[in-house]
Short mmCIF file of C-alpha atoms and ligand atoms in Angstrom, two decimals:
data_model
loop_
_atom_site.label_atom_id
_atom_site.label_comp_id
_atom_site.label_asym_id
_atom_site.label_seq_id
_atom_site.Cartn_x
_atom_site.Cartn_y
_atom_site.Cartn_z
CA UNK A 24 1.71 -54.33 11.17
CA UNK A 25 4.10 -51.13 10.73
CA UNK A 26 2.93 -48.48 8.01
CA UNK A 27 5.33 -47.83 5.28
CA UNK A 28 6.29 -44.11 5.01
CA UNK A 29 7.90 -43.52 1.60
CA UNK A 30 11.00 -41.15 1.17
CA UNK A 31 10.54 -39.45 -2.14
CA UNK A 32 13.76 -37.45 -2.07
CA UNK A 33 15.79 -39.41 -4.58
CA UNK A 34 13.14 -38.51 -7.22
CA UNK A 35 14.22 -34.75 -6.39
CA UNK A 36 17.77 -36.20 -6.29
CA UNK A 37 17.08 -37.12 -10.01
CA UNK A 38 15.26 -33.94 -11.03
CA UNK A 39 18.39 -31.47 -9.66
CA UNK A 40 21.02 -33.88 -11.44
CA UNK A 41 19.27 -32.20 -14.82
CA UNK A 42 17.30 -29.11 -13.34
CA UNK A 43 19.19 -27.80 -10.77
CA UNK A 44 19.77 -24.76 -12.69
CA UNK A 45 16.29 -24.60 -15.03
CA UNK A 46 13.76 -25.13 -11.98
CA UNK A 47 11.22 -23.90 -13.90
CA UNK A 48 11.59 -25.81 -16.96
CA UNK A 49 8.29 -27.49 -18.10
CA UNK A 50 10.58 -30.45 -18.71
CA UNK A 51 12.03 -30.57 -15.00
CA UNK A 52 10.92 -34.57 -14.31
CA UNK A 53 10.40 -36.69 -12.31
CA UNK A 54 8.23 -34.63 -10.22
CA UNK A 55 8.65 -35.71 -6.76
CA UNK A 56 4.71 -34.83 -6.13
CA UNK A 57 3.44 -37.09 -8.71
CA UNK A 58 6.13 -39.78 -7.37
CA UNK A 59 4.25 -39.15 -4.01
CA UNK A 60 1.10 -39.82 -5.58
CA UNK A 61 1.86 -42.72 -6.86
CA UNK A 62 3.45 -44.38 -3.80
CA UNK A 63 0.18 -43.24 -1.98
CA UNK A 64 -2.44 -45.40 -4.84
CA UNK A 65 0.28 -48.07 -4.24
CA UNK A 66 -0.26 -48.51 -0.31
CA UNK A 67 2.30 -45.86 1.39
CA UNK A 68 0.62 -44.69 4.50
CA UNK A 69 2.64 -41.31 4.32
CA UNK A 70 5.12 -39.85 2.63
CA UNK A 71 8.44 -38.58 4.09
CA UNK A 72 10.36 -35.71 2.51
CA UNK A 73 13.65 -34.24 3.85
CA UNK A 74 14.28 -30.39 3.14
CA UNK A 75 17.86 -29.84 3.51
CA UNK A 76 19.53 -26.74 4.23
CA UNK A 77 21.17 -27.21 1.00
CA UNK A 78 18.24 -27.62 -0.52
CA UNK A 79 20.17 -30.75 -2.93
CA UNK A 80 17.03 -32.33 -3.66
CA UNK A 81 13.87 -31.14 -2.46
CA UNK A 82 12.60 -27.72 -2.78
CA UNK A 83 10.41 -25.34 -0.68
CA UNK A 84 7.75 -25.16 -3.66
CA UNK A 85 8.02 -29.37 -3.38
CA UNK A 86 7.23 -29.15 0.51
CA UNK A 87 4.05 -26.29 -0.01
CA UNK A 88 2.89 -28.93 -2.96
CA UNK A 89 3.25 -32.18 -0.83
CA UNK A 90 1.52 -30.49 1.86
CA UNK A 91 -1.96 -29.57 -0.13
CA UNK A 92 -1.75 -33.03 -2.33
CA UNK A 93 -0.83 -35.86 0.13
CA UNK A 94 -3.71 -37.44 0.97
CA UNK A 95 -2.19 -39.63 3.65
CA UNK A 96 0.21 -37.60 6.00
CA UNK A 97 3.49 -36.19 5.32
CA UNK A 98 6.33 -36.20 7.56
CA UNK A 99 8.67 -33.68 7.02
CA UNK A 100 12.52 -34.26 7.89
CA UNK A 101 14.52 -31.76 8.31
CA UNK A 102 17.10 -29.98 10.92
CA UNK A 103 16.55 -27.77 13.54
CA UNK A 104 17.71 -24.78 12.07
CA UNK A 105 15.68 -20.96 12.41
CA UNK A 106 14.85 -20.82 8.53
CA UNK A 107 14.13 -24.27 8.36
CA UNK A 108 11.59 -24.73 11.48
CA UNK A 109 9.97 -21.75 10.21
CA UNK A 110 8.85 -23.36 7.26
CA UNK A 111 7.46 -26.06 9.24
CA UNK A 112 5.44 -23.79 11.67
CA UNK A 113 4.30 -22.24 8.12
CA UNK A 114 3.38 -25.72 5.93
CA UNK A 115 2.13 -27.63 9.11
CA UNK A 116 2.70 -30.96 7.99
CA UNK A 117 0.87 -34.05 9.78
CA UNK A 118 4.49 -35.05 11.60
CA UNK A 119 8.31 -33.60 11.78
CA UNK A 120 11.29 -35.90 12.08
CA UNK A 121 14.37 -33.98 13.47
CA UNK A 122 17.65 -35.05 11.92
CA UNK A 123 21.31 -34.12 12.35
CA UNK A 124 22.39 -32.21 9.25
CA UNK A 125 25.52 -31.78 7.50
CA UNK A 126 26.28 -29.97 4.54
CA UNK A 127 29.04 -32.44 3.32
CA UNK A 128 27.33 -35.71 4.34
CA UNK A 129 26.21 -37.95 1.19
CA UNK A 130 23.12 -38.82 3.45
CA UNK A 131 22.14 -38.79 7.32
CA UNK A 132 24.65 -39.94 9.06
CA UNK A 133 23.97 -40.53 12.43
CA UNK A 134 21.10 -39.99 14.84
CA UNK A 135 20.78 -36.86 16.98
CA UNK A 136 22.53 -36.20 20.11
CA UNK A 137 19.76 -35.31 22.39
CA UNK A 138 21.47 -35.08 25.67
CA UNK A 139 24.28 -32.33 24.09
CA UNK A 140 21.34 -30.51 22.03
CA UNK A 141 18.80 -30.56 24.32
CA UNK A 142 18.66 -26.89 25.00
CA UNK A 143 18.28 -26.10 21.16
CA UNK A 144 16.09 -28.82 20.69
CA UNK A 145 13.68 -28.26 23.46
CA UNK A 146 12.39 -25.27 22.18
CA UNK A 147 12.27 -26.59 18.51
CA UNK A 148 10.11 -29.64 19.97
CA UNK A 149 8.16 -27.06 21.45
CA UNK A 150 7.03 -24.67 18.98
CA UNK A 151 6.29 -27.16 16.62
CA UNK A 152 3.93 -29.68 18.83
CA UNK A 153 2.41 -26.42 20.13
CA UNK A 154 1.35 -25.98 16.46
CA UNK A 155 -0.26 -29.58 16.45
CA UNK A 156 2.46 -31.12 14.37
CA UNK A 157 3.95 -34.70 15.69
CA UNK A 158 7.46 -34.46 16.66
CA UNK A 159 10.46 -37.59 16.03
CA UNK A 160 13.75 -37.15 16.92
CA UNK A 161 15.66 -39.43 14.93
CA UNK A 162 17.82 -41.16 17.23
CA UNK A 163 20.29 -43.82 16.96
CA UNK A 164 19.10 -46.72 19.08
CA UNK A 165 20.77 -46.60 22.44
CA UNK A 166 19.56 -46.00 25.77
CA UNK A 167 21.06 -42.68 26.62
CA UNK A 168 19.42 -41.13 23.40
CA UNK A 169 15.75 -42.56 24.17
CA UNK A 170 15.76 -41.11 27.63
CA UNK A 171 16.73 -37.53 26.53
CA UNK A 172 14.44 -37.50 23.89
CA UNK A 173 11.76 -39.10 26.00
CA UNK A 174 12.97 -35.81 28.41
CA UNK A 175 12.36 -33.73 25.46
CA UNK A 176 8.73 -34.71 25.15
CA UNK A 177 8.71 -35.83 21.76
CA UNK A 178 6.03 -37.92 20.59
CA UNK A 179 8.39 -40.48 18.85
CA UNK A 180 11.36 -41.70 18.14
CA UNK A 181 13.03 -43.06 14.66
CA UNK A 182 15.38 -45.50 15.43
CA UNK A 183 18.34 -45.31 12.89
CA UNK A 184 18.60 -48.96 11.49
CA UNK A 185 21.84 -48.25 9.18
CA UNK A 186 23.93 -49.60 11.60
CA UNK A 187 21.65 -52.86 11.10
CA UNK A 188 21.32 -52.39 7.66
CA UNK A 189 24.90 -52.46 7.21
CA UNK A 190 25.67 -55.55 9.10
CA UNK A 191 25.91 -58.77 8.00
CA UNK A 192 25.39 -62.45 10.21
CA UNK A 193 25.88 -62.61 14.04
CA UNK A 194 26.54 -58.25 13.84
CA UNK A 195 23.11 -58.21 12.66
CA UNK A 196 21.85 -60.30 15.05
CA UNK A 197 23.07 -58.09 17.67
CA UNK A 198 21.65 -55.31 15.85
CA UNK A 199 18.34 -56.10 15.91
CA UNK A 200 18.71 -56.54 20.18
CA UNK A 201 20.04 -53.29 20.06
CA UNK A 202 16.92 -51.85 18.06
CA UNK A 203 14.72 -54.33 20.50
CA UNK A 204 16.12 -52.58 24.07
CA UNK A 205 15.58 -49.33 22.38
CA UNK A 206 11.80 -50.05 21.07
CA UNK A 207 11.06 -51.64 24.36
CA UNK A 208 12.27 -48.50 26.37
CA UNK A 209 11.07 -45.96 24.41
CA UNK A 210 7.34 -47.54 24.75
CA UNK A 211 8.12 -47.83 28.54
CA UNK A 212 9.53 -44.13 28.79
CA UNK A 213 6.04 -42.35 26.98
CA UNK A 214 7.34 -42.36 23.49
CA UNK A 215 5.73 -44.12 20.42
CA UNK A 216 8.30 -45.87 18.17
CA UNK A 217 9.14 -45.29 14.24
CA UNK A 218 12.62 -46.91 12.45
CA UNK A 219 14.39 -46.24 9.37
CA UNK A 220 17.75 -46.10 6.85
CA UNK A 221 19.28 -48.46 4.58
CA UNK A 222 16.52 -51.03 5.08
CA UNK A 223 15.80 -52.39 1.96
CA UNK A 224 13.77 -55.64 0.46
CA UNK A 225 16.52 -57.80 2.53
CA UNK A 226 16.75 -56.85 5.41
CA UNK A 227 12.88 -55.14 6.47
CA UNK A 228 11.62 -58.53 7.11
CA UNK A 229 13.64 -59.15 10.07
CA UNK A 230 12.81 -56.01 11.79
CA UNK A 231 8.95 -55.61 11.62
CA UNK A 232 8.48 -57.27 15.28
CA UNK A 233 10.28 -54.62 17.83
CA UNK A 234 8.15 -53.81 20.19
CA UNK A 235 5.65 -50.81 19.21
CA UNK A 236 6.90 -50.14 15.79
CA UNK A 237 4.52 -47.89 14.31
CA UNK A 238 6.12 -46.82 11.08
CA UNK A 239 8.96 -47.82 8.95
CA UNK A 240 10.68 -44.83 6.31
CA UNK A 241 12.12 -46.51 3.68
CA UNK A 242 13.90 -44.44 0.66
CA UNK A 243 16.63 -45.45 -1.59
CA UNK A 244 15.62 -48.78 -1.71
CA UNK A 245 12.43 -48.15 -2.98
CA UNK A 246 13.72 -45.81 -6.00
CA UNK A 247 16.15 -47.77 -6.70
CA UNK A 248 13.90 -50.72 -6.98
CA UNK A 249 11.26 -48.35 -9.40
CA UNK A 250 14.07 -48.17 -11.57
CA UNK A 251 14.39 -51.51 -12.39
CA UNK A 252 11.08 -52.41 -12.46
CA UNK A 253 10.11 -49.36 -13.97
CA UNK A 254 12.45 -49.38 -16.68
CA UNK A 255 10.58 -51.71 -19.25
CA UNK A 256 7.09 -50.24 -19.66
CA UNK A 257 10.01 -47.10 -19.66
CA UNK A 258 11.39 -48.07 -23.06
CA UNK A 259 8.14 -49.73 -24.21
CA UNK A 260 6.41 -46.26 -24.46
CA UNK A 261 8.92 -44.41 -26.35
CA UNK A 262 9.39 -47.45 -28.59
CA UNK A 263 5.52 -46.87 -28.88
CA UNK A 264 6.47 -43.07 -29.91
CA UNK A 265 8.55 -44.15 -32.73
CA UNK A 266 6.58 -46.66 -34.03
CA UNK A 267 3.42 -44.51 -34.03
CA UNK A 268 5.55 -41.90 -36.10
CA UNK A 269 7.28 -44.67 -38.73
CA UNK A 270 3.73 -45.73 -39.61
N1 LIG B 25 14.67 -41.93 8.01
C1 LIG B 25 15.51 -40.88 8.14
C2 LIG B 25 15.46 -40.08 9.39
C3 LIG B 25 16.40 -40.53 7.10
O1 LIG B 25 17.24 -39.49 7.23
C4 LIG B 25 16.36 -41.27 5.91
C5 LIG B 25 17.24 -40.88 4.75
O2 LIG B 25 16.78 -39.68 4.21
C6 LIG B 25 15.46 -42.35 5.82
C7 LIG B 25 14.64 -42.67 6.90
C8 LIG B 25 15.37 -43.20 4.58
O3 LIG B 25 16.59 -43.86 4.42
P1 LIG B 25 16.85 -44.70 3.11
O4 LIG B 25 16.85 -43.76 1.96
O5 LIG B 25 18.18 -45.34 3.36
O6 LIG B 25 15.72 -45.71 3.01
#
């Protein structure tokens, strides 16, 4: 059975909507840490965290925090840049997932090109498994891509599923044998296998037999689903608030 990695950024997402420019407010909420937390008493076998360049969501000071409270692993995601590797090297988490970055992208787009990067990512994938920490190269799930990052030595790959996710009928169908020849030649090629974006409580089901999936990272879906579920004993407590004070 895969282990669920949550993605805790869209807590951060919610924070910065409000905080962005009081960080230090004793108000700033939700706190992505205690979201982490939370996911972790509720069965998450890691949490996942993405520190963009931009810095639109999660912070350093939420990175150094996950780091010494996570009690499962973290896995940081993040691009290959100088300043950001160097706070990897620094924090150490459990695992890294490379991703493609771009400043005006809503949220990662595609996987990596590990052929055409592979002499900045080489020494990226490197430094950081030569400090113990896991490396994945998120990759989008075609053969070309598993072989260069199996050439890069990584210790896994994260198969993009959007392009699944975003399918519908016989597309997805052919989806999910793209994601299977990718699985299946990554665990013949040395590398362990991880998958991840846009699945949600449709469409995980269907993918949770490829061959050697270790770990699913699942996000917006999961936020998104707090929300509504959340919402209730949300409103119940404040209406608790007011009612303690009219009596
Ligand atoms: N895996 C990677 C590499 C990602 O970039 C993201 C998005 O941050 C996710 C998983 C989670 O995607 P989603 O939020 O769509 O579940």
């Amino acid at each position: 059975m895969p282990a669920l990695g949550v993605n805790i950024d869209h807590v951060a997402t919610i924070r910065e909507a409000r905080y962005r420019e009081l960080p230090n407010s004793p108000n700033a909420e939700p706190d992505p840490v205690a979201a982490a937390l939370v996911a972790e008493r509720a069965g998450a076998s890691g949490i996942t965290a993405h520190l963009r360049e931009d810095r639109r969501h999660i912070r350093d000071g939420d990175i150094r925090r996950l780091r010494s409270l996570v009690a499962t692993k973290l896995n940081l995601e993040m691009g290959a840049s100088e300043d950001i590797v160097s706070i990897a090297l620094e924090v150490v988490p459990a695992d890294v997932c490379l991703v493609p970055e771009s400043r005006r992208e809503v949220t990662t787009e595609g996987g990596l090109d590990c052929g055409g990067g592979r002499d900045a990512l080489r020494p990226v994938v490197r430094r950081l498994r030569e400090r113990g920490i896991r490396v994945s190269l998120f990759i989008d799930p075609v053969e070309e891509q598993v072989l260069a990052a199996a050439e890069l030595q990584a210790d896994f790959v994260e198969l993009h599923t959007g392009g699944y996710a975003n399918a519908e009928g016989a597309k997805a169908e052919q989806e999910i044998e793209r994601l299977e020849l990718a699985a299946a030649l990554a665990v013949r090629s040395g590398l362990r296998v991880n998958a991840g974006h846009g699945l949600n409580y449709k469409n995980t089901a269907a993918i949770l037999g490829l061959t050697g999936l270790e770990e699913l990272n699942i996000g917006h879906s999961i936020i998104s689903r707090a929300v509504t579920v959340g919402l209730a004993e949300a409103v119940r407590e404040m209406c608790a608030i007011i009612a303690a004070a009219r009596e």
